[in-house]
XYZ file of N, CA, C and O in Angstrom:
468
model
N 10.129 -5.155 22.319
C 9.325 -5.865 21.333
C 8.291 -4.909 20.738
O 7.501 -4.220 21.383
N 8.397 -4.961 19.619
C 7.110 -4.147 18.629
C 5.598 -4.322 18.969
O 5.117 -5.453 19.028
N 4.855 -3.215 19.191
C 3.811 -3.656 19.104
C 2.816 -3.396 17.569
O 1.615 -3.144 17.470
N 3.743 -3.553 16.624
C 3.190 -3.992 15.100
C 4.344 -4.441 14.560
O 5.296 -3.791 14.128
N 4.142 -5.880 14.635
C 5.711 -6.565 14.036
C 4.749 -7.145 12.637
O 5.415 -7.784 11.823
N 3.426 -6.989 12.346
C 3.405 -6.941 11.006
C 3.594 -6.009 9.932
O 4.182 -6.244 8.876
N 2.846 -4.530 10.412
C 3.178 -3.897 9.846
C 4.838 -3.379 9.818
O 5.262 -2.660 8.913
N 5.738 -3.891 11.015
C 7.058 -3.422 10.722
C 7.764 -4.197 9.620
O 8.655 -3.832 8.853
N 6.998 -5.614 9.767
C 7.992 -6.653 8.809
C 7.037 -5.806 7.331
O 7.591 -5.918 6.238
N 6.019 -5.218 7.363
C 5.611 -5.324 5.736
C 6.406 -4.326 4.972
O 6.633 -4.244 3.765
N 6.860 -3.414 6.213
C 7.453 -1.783 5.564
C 8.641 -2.315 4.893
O 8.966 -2.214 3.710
N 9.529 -3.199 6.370
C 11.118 -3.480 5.682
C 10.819 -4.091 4.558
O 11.274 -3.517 3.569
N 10.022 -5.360 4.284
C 10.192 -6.254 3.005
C 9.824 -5.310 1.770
O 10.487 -5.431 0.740
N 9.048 -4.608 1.819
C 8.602 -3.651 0.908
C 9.212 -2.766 0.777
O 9.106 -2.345 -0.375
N 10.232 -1.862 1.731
C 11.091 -1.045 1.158
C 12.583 -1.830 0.519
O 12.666 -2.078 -0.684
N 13.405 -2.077 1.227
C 14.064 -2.918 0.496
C 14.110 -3.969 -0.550
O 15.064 -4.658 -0.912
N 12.547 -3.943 -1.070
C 12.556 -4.710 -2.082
C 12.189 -3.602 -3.616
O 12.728 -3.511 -4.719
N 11.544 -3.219 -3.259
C 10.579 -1.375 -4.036
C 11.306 -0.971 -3.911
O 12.157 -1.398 -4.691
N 11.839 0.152 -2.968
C 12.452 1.378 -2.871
C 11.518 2.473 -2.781
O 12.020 3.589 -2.907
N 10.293 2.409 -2.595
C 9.456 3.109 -2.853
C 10.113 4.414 -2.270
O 11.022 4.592 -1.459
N 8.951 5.623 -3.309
C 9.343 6.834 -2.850
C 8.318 7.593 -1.966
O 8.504 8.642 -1.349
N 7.004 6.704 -2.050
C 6.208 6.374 -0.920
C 5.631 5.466 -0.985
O 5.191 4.758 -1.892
N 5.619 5.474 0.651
C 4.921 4.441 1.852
C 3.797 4.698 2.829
O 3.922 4.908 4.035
N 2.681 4.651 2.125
C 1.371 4.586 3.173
C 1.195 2.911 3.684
O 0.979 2.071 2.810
N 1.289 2.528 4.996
C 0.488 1.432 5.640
C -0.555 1.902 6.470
O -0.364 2.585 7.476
N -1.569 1.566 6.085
C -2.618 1.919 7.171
C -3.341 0.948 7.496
O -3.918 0.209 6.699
N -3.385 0.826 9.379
C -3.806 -0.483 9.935
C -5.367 0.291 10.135
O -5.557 1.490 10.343
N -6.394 -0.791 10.003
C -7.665 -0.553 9.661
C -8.371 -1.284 10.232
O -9.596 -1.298 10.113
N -7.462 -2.279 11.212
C -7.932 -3.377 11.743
C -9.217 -2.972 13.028
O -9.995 -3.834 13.438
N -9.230 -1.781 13.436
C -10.182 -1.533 14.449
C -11.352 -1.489 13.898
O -12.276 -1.909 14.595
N -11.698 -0.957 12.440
C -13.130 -0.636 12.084
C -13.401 -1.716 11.693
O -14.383 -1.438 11.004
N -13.225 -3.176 11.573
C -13.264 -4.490 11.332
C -13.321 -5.307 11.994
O -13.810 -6.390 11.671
N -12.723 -4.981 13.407
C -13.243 -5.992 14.699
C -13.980 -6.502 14.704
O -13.837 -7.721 14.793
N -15.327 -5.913 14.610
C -16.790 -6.945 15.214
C -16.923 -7.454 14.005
O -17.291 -8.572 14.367
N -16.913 -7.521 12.778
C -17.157 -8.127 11.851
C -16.941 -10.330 12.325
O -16.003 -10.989 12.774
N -17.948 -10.579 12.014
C -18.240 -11.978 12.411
C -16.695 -12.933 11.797
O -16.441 -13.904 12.511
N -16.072 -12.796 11.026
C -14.575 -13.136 10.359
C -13.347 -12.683 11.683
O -12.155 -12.893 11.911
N -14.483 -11.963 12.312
C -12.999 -11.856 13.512
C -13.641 -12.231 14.576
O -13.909 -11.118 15.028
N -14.078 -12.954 15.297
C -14.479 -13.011 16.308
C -13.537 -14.117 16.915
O -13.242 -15.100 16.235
N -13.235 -14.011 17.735
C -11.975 -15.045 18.334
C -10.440 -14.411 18.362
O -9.516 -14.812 19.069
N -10.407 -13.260 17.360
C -9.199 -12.992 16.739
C -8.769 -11.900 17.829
O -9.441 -10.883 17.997
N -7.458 -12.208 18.650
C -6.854 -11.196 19.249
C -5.559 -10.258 18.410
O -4.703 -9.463 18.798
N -5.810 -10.633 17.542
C -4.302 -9.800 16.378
C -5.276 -8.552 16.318
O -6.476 -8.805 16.216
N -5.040 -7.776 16.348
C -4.661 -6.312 16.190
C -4.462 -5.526 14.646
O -4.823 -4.515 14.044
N -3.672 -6.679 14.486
C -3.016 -6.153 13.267
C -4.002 -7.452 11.626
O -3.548 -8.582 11.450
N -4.955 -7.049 10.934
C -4.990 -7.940 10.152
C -6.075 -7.227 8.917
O -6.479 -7.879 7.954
N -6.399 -5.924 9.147
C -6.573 -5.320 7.625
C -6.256 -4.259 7.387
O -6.611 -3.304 8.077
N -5.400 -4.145 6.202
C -4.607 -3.060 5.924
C -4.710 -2.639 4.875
O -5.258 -3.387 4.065
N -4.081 -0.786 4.212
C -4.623 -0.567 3.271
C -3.234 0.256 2.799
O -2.942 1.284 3.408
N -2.409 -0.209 1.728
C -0.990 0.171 1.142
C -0.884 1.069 0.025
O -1.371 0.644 -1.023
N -0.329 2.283 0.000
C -0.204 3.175 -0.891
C 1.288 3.040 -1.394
O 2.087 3.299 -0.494
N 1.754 2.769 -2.362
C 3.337 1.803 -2.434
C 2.851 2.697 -3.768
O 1.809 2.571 -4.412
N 4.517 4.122 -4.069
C 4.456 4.515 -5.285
C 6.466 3.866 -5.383
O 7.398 4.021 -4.594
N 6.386 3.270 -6.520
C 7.734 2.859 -6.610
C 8.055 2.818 -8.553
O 7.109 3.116 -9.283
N 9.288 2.470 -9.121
C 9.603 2.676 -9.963
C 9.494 1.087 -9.920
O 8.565 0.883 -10.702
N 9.747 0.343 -9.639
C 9.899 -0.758 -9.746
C 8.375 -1.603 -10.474
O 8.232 -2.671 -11.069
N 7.510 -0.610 -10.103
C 6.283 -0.860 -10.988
C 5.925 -0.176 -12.280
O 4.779 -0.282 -12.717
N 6.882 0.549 -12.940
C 7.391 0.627 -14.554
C 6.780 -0.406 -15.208
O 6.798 -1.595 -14.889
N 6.152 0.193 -16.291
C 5.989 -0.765 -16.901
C 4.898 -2.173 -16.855
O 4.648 -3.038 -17.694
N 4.619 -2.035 -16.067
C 3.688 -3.360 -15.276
C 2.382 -3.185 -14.844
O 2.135 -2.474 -13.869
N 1.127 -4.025 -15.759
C 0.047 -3.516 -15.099
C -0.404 -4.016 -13.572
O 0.262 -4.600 -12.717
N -1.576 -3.632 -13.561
C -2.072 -3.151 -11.852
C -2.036 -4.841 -11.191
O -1.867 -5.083 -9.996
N -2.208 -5.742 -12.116
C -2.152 -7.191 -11.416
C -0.801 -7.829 -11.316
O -0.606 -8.835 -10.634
N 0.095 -7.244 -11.986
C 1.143 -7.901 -11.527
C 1.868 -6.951 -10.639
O 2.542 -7.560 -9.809
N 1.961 -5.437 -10.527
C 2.201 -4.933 -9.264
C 1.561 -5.715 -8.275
O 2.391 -6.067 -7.437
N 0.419 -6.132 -8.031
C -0.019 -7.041 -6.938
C 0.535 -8.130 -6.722
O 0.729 -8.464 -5.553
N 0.788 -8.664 -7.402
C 1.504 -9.811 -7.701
C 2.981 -9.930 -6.842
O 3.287 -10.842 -6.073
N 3.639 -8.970 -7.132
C 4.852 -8.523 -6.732
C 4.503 -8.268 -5.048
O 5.225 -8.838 -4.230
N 3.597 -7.568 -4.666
C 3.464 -7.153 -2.954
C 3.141 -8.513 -2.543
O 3.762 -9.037 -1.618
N 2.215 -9.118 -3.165
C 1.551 -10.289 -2.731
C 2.827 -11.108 -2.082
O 2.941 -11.609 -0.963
N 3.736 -11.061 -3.182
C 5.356 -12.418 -3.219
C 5.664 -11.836 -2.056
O 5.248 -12.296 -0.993
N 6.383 -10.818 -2.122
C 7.179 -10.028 -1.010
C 6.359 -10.623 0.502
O 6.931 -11.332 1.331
N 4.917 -10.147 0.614
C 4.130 -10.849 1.881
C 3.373 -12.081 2.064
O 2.725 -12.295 3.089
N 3.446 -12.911 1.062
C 3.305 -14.102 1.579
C 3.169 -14.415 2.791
O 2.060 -14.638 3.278
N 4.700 -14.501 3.717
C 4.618 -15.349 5.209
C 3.455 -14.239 6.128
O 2.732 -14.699 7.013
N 3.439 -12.861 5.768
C 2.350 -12.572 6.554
C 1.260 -12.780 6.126
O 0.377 -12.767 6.983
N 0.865 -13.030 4.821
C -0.268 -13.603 4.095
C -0.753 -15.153 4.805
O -1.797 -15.584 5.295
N 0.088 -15.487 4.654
C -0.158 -17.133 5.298
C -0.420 -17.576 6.700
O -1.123 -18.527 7.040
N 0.400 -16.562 7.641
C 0.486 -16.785 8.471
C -0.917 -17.036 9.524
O -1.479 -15.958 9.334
N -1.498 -17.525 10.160
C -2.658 -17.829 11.422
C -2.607 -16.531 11.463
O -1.606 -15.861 11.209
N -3.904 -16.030 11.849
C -4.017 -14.955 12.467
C -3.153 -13.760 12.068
O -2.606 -12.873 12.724
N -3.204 -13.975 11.076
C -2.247 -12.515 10.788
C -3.365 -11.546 9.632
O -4.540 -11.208 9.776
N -2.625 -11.372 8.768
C -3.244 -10.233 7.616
C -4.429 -10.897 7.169
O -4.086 -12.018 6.793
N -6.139 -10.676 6.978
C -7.004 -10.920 6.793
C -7.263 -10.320 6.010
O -7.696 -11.120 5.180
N -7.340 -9.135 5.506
C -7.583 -7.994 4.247
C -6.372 -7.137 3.654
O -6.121 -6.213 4.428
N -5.663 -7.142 2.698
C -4.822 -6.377 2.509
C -5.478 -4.835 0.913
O -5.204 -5.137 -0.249
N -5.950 -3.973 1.073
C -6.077 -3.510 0.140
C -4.539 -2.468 -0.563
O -3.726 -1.874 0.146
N -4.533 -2.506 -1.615
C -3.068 -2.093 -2.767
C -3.847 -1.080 -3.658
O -4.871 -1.174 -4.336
N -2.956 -0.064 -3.390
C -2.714 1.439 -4.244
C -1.629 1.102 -4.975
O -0.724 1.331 -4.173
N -1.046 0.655 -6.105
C 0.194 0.586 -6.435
C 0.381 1.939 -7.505
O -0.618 2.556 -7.875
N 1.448 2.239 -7.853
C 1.850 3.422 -9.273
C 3.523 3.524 -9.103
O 4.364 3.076 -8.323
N 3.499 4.444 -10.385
C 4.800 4.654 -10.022
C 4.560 6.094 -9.601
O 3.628 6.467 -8.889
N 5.919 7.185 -10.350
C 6.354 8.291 -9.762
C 5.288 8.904 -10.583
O 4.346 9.518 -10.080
N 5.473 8.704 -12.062
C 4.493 9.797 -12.999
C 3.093 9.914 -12.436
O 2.421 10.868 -12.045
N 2.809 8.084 -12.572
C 0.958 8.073 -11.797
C 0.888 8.943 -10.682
O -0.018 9.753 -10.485
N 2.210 8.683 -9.712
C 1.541 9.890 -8.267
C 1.708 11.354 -8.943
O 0.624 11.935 -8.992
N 2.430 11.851 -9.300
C 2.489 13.532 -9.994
C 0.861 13.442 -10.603
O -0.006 13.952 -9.893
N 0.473 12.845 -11.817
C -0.076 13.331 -12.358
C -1.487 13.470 -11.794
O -2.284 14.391 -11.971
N -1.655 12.063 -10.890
C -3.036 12.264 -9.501
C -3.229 13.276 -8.920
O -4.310 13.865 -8.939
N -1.635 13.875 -7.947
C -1.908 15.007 -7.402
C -2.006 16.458 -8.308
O -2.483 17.429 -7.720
N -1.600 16.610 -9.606
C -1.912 17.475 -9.904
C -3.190 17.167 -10.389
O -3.758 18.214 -10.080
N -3.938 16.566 -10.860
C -5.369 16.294 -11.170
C -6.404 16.631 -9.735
O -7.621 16.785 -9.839
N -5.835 16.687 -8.741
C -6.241 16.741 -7.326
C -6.528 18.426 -7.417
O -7.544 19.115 -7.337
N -5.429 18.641 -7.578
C -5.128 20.152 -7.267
C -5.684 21.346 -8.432
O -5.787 22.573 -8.445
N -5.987 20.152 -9.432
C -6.688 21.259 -10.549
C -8.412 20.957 -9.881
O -9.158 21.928 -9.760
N -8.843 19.705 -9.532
C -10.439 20.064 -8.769
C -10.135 20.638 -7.691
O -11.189 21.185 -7.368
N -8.960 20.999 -6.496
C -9.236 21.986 -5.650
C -9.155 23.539 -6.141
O -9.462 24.363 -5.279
N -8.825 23.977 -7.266
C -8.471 24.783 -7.872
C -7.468 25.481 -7.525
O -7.496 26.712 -7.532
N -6.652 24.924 -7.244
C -5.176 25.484 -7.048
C -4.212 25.390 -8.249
O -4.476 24.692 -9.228
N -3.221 26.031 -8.149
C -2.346 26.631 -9.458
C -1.504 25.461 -9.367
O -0.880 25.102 -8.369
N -1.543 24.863 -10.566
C -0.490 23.673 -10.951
C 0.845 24.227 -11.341
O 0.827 25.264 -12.003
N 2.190 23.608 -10.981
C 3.568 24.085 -11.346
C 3.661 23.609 -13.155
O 3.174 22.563 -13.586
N 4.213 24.390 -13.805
C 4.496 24.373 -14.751
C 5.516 23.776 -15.072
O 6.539 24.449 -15.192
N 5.577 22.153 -15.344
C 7.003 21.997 -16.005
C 7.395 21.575 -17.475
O 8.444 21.027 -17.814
N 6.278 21.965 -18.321
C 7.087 21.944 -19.262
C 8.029 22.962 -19.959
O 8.155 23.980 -19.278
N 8.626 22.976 -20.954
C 9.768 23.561 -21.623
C 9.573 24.509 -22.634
O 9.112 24.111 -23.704
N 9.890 25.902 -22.457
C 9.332 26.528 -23.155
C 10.118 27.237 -24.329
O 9.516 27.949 -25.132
């Protein structure tokens, strides 16, 4: 038996539904414990923070990509004691390229050249 059968159910529903070409889940639930919203709460698992770059978010602004994770997790959304905070990174492929090279031009490192010359 899993000892994160939420975060395992969020990966499968989310990859097989996305395809993403990445997948950050990060359980966050420890720095949130004492917070007075958990007190009673033995789940482990209930705030999380999703970096989901997929094609499937083409086209679509930032609320209905949410929209879309939201559908997909519902039953852990709903569920007692389950997911209490979910925070969403959504993009596609271009948004992640063009972040990390924007990253890499303030670390000052040499960006790859792809355009056509």
């Amino acid at each position: 038996m899993s000892t994160t059968p939420v975060e395992d159910a969020m990966r499968l529903k989310i990859t097989e539904a996305l395809k993403p070409s990445t997948l950050e889940i990060h359980n966050d639930s420890a720095m949130h414990a004492h917070h007075k919203a958990m007190e009673g709460s033995v789940s482990k698992e209930t705030h999380f923070r999703l970096v989901i770059t997929s094609e499937a978010f083409m086209s679509k602004m930032q609320p209905a990509r949410h929209r879309m994770v939201y559908t997909l997790l519902r039953e852990e959304l709903q569920r007692e004691g389950s997911i209490h905070a979910l925070q969403l990174k959504t993009r596609t492929l271009e948004e992640e390229e063009r972040q990390l090279a924007r990253e890499k031009a303030e670390q000052g490192q040499p960006i790859a050249d792809t355009g056509n010359r």
